[in-house]
Tab-separated table of C-alpha atoms in Angstrom:
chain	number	residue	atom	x	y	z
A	3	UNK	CA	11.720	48.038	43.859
A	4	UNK	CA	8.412	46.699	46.066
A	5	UNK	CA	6.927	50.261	45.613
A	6	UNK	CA	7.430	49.817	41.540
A	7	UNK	CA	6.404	46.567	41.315
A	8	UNK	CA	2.863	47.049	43.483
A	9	UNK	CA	2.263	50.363	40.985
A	10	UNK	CA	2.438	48.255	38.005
A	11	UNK	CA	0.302	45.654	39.306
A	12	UNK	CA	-2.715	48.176	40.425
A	13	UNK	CA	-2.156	49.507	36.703
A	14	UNK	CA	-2.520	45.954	35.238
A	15	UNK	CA	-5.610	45.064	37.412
A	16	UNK	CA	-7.020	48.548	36.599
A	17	UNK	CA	-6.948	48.156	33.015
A	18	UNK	CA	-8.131	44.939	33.506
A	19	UNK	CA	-11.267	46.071	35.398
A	20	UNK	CA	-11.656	48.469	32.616
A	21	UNK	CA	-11.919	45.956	29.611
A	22	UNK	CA	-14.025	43.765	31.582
A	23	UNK	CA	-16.182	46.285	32.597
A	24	UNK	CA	-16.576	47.703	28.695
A	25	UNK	CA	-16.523	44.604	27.739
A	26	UNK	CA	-19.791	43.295	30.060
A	27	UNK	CA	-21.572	46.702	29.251
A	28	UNK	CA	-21.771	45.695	25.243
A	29	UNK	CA	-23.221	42.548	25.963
A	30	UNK	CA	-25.915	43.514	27.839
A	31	UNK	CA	-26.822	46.076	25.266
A	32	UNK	CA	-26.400	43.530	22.751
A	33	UNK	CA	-28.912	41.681	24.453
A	34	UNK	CA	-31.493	44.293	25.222
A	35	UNK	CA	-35.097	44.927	23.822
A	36	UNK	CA	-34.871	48.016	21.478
A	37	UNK	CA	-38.401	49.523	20.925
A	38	UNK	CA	-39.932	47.656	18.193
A	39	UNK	CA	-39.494	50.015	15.221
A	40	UNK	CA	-41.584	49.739	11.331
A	41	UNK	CA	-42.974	51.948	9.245
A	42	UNK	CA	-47.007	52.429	7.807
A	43	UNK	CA	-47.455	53.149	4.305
A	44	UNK	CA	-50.099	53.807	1.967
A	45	UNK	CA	-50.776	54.641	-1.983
A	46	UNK	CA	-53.608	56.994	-1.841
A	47	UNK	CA	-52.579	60.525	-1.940
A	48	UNK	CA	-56.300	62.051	-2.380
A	49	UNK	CA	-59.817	61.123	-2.016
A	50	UNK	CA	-63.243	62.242	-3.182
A	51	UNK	CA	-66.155	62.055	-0.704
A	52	UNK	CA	-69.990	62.943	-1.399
A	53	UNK	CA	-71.574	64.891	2.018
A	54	UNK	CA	-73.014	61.733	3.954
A	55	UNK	CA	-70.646	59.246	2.653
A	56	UNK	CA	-67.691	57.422	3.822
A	57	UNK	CA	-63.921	56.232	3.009
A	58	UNK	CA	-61.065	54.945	4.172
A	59	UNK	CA	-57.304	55.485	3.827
A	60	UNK	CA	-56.061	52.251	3.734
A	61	UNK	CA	-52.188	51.656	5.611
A	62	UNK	CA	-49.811	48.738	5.260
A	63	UNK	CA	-47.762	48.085	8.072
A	64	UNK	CA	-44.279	46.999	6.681
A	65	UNK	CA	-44.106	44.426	9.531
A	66	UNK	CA	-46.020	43.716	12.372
A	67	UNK	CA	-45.330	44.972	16.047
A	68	UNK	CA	-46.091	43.222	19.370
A	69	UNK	CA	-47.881	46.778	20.903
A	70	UNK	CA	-50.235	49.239	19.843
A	71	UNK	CA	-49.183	51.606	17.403
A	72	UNK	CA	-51.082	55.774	17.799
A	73	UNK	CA	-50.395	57.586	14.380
A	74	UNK	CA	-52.084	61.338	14.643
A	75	UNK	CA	-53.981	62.989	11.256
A	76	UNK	CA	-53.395	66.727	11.596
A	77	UNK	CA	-55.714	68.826	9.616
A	78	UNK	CA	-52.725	71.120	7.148
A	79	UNK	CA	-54.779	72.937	5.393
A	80	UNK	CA	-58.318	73.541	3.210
A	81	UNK	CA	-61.501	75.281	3.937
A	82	UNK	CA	-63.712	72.258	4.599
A	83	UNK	CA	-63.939	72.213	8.872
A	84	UNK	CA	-63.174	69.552	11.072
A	85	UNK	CA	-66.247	68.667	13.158
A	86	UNK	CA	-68.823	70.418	11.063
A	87	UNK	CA	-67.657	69.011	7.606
A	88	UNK	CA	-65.758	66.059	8.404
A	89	UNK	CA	-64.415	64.040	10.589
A	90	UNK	CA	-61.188	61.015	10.696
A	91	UNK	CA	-59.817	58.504	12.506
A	92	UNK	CA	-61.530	57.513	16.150
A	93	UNK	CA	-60.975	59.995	18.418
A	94	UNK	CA	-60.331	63.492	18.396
A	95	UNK	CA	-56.446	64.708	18.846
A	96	UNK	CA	-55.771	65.560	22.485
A	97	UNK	CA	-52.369	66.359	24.501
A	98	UNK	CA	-51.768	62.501	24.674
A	99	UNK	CA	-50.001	63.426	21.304
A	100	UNK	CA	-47.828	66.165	22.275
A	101	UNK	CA	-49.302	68.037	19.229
A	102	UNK	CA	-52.320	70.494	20.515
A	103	UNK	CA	-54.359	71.804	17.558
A	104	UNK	CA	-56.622	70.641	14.919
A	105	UNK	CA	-56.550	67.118	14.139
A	106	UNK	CA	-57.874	63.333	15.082
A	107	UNK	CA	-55.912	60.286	16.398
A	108	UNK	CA	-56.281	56.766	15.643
A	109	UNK	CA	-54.345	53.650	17.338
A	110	UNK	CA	-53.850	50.027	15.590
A	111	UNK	CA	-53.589	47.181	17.595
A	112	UNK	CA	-50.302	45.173	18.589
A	113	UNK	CA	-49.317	42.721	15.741
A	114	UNK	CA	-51.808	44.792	12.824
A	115	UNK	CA	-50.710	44.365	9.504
A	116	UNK	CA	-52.693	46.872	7.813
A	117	UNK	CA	-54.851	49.236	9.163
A	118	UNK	CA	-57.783	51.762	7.422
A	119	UNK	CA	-58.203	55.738	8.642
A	120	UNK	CA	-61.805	56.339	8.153
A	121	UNK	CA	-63.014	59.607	6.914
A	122	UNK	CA	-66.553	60.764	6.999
A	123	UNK	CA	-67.928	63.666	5.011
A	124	UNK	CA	-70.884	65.503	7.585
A	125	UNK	CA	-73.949	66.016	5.412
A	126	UNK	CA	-75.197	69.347	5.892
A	127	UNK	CA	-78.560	71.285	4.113
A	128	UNK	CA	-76.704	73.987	2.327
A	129	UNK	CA	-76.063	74.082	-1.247
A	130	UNK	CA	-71.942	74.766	-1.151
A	131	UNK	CA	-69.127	74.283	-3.883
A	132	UNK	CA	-66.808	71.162	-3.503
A	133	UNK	CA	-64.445	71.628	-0.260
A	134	UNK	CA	-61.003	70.017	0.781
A	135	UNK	CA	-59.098	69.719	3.439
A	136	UNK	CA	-55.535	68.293	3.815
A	137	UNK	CA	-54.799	65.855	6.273
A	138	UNK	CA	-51.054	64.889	7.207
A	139	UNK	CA	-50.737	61.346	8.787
A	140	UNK	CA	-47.633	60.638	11.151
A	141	UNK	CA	-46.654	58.565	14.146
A	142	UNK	CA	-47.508	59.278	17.565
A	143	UNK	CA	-47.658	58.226	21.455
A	144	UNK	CA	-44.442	56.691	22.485
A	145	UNK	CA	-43.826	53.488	19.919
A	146	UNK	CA	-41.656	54.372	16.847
A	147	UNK	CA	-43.805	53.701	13.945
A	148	UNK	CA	-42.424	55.648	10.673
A	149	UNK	CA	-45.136	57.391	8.961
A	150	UNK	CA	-45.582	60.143	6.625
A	151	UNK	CA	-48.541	60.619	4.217
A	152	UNK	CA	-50.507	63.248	2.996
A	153	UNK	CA	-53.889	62.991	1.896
A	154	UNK	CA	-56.349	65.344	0.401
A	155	UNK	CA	-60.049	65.231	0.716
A	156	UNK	CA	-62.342	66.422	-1.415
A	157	UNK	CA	-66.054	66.996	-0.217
A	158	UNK	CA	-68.544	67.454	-2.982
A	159	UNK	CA	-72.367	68.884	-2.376
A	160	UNK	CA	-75.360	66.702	-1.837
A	161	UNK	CA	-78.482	67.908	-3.556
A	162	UNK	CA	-81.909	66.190	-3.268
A	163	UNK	CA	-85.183	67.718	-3.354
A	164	UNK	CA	-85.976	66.601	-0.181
A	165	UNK	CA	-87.136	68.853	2.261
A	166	UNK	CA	-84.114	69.797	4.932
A	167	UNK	CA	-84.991	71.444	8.409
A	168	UNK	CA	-81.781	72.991	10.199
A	169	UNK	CA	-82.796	74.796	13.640
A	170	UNK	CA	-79.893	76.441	15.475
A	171	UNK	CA	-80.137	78.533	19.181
A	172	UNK	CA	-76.657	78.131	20.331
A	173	UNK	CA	-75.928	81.330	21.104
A	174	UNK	CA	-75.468	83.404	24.892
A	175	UNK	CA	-77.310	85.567	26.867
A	176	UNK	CA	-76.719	87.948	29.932
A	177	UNK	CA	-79.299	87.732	32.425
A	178	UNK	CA	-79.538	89.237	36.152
A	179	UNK	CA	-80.584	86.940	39.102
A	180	UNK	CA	-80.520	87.568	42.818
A	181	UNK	CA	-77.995	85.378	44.846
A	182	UNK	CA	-77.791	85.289	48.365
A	183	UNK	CA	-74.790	86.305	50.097
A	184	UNK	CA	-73.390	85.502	53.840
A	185	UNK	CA	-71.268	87.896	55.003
A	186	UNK	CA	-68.066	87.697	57.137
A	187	UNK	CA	-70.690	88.421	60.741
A	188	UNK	CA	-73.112	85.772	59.521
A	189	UNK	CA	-75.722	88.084	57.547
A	190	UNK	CA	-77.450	87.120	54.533
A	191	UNK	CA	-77.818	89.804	51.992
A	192	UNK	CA	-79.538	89.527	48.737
A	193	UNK	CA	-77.288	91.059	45.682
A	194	UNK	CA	-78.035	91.140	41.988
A	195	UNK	CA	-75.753	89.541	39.681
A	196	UNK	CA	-75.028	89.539	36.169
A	197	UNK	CA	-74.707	86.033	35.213
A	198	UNK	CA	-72.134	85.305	32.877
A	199	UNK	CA	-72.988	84.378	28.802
A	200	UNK	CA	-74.550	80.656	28.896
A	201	UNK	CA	-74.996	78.316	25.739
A	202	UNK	CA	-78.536	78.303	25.243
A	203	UNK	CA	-78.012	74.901	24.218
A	204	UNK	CA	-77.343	73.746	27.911
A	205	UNK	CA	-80.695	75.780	29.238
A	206	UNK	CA	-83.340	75.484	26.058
A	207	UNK	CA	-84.760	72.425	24.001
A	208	UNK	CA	-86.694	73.142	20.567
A	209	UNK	CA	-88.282	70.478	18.268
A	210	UNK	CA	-89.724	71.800	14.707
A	211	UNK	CA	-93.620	70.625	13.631
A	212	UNK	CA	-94.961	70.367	10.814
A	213	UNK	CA	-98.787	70.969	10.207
A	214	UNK	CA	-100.854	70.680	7.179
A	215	UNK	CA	-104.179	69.758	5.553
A	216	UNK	CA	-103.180	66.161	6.437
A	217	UNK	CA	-102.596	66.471	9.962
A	218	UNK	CA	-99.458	67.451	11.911
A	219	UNK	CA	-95.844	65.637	12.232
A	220	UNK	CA	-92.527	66.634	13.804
A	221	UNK	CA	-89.983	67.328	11.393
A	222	UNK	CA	-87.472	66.720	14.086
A	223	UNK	CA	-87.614	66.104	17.736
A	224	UNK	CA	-84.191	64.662	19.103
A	225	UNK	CA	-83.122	66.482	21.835
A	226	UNK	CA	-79.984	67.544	19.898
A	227	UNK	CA	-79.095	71.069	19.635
A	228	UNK	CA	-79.255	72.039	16.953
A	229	UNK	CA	-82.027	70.080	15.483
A	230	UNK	CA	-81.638	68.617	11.694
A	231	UNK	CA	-83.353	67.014	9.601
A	232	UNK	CA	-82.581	66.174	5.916
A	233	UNK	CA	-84.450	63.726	4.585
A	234	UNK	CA	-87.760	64.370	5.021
A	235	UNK	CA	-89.199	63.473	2.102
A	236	UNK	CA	-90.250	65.060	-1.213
A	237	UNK	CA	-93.021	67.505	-0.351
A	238	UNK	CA	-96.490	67.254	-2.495
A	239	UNK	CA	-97.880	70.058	-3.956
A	240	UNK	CA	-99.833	71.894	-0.873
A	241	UNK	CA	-98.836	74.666	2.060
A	242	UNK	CA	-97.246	73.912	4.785
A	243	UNK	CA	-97.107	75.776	7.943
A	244	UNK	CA	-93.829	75.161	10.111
A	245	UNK	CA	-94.136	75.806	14.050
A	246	UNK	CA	-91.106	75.817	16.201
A	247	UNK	CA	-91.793	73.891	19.158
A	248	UNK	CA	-90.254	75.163	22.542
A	249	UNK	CA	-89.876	72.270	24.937
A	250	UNK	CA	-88.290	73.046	27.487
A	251	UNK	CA	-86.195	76.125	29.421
A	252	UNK	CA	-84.341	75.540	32.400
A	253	UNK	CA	-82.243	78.426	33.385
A	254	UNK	CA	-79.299	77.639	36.235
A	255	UNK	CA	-80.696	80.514	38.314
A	256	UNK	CA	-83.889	82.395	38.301
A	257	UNK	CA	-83.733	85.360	36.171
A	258	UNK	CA	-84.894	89.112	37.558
A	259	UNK	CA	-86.453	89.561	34.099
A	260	UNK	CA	-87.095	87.351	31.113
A	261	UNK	CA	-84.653	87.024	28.445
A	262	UNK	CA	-85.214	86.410	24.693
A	263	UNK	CA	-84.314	83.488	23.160
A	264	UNK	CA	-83.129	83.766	19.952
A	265	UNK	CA	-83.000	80.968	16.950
A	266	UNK	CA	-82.229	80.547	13.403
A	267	UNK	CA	-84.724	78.628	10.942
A	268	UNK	CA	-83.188	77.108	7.763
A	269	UNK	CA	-85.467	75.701	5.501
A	270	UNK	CA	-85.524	74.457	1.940
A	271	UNK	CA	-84.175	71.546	-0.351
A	272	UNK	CA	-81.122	69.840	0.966
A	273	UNK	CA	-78.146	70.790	-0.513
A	274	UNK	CA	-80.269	72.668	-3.261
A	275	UNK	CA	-82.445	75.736	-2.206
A	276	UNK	CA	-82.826	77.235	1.198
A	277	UNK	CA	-83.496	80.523	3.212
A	278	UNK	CA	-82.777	81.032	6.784
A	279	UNK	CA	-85.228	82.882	8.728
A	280	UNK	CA	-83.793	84.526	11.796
A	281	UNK	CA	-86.136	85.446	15.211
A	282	UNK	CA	-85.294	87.045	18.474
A	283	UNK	CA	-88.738	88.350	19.536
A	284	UNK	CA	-91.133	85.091	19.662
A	285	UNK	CA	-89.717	83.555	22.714
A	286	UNK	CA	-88.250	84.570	26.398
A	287	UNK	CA	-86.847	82.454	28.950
A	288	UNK	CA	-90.481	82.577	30.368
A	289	UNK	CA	-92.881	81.716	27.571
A	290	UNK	CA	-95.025	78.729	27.809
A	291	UNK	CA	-93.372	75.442	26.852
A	292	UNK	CA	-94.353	71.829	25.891
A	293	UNK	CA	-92.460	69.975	28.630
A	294	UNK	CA	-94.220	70.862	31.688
A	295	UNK	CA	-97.972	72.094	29.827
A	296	UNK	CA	-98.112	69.209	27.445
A	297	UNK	CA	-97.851	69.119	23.603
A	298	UNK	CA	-98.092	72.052	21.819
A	299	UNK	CA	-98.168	75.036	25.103
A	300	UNK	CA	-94.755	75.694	23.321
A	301	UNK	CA	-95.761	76.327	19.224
A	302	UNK	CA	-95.276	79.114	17.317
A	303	UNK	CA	-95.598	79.715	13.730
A	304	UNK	CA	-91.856	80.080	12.127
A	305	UNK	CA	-92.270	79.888	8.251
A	306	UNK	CA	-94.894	79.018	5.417
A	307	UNK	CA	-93.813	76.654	2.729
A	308	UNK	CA	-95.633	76.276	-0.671
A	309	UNK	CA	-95.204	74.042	-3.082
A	310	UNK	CA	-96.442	74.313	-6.419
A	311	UNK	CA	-94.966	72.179	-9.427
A	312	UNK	CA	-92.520	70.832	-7.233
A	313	UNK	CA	-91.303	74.419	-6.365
A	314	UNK	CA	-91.010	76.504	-2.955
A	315	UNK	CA	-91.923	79.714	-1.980
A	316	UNK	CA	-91.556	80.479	1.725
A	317	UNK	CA	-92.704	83.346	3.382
A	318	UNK	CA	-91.758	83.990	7.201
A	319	UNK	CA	-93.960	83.616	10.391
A	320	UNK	CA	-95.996	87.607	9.268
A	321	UNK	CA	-96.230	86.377	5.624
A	322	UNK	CA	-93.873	88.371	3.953
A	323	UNK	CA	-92.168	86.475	0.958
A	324	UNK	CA	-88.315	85.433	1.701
A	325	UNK	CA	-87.218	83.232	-0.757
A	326	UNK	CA	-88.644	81.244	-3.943
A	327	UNK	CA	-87.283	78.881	-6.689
């Protein structure tokens, strides 16, 4: 009788336990912080950009949150590139997403309301039909924000009759240097190696100069690679001669041999007419530039440009006739 009375008591204090426990656990989860969850919204569905302008895609945050919110704009589709044509949001997408690929992020501060995307169309000097892209916006980073919006951009052509200047050398070479070698018994031996292909725009600076019956003026000089300049001006009637300035070259190693640097010339009226003249023969990696010699060591004549009535004709650096209006 002891043994069945004991048994039904560790059964009732079990069972007890039991509820008591359950019944603890739902209060604390009652009483815990759940992520703070909303959702971001917005009525424009497509957009229509000029190259060198601006937007925005403007979100409404259906209530505030007390952190930062990420929300990632993947790039779906379209033949307008990301970079070269256009850019959104403030940073470019990285793993911090968990979505590798093409794409830009943007993050809104703890208790936003509203936030804006920006997008920027990239002016460039070509003369191009209208491009899109499609960009899909959605949440990311660890905060639950509900968002799903697609927006297409349209990028239309910008055509002045300003003179535009585009000068591109990123390209790579191969080039052999001599590297010295200590051996496993403490030798030094000289061997020849290949170095492997190299940006030229880590190792070479260009500017572009203008010179003509009024005097000379660089076209562009920043340091950037490549080198652009759009809005020159409207050129006069008159010929003008266009030099391509070499500044600087500063291989990592010593080459056995000089290697030619090659570059690409565009010239013309932005957005409207323009050639591209292409050279691999004027310079090598050990022609004279302007850096070390001073202004000018590093000129060569790239193109002709003359205007008559408003209209070009451009001949290349030997004279021959490339391209005219």
């Amino acid at each position: 009788m002891k043994n069945i009375i004991k048994t039904s008591l560790k059964s009732s204090l079990l069972a007890l336990t039991l509820v008591c426990f359950t019944g603890c656990m739902d209060d604390d989860l009652d009483g815990m912080d759940a992520l703070p969850k909303t959702s971001a919204t917005t009525t424009v569905s497509s957009l229509t950009l000029t190259e060198g302008t601006s937007a925005v895609i403007p979100f409404t945050m259906e209530r505030a949150i007390n952190a930062p919110s990420q929300f990632k704009i993947e790039v779906v589709s379209g033949n307008a590139i990301q970079n070269v044509d256009f850019t959104a949001g403030t940073a470019g997408m990285d793993a911090d997403t968990g979505l590798p690929g093409n794409g830009y992020e943007i993050t809104v501060p703890a208790f936003a309301t509203s936030f804006d995307i920006p997008v920027n169309a990239m002016m460039d000097i070509y003369a191009e039909p209208t491009e899109n892209v499609v960009l899909k916006i959605s949440a990311a980073g660890v905060r639950t924000v509900l968002a799903d919006a697609t927006v297409t951009v349209n990028i239309e052509n910008a055509a002045s009759q300003d003179l535009g200047v585009l000068l591109e050398w990123d390209s790579y070479v191969t080039y052999e240097y001599e590297d010295t070698v200590t051996e496993e018994d403490g030798d030094d031996t000289d061997d020849v190696v290949l170095k492997e292909t190299e940006n030229l725009c880590g190792i070479v600076d260009f500017d572009v100069l203008e010179i003509n019956s009024g005097g000379g003026a660089y076209i562009v000089g920043t340091g950037d690679c490549p080198e652009i300049e759009y809005a020159y001006g409207v050129l006069a009637d008159d010929t003008y001669d266009v030099y391509v300035d070499l500044f600087d070259v500063t291989p990592t190693e010593t080459p056995l041999a000089p290697f030619a640097i090659p570059f690409k010339l565009t010239l013309g009226k932005t957005g409207t007419f323009t050639t591209t003249l292409e050279y691999d023969d004027i310079y090598t990696s050990d022609s004279a530039t302007s850096a070390p010699n001073g202004a000018g060591a590093g000129m060569a004549l790239a193109a002709q440009i003359v205007v008559s009535g408003g209209l070009y004709t451009i001949y290349d650096k030997d004279g021959n006739l490339v391209a005219a209006e």
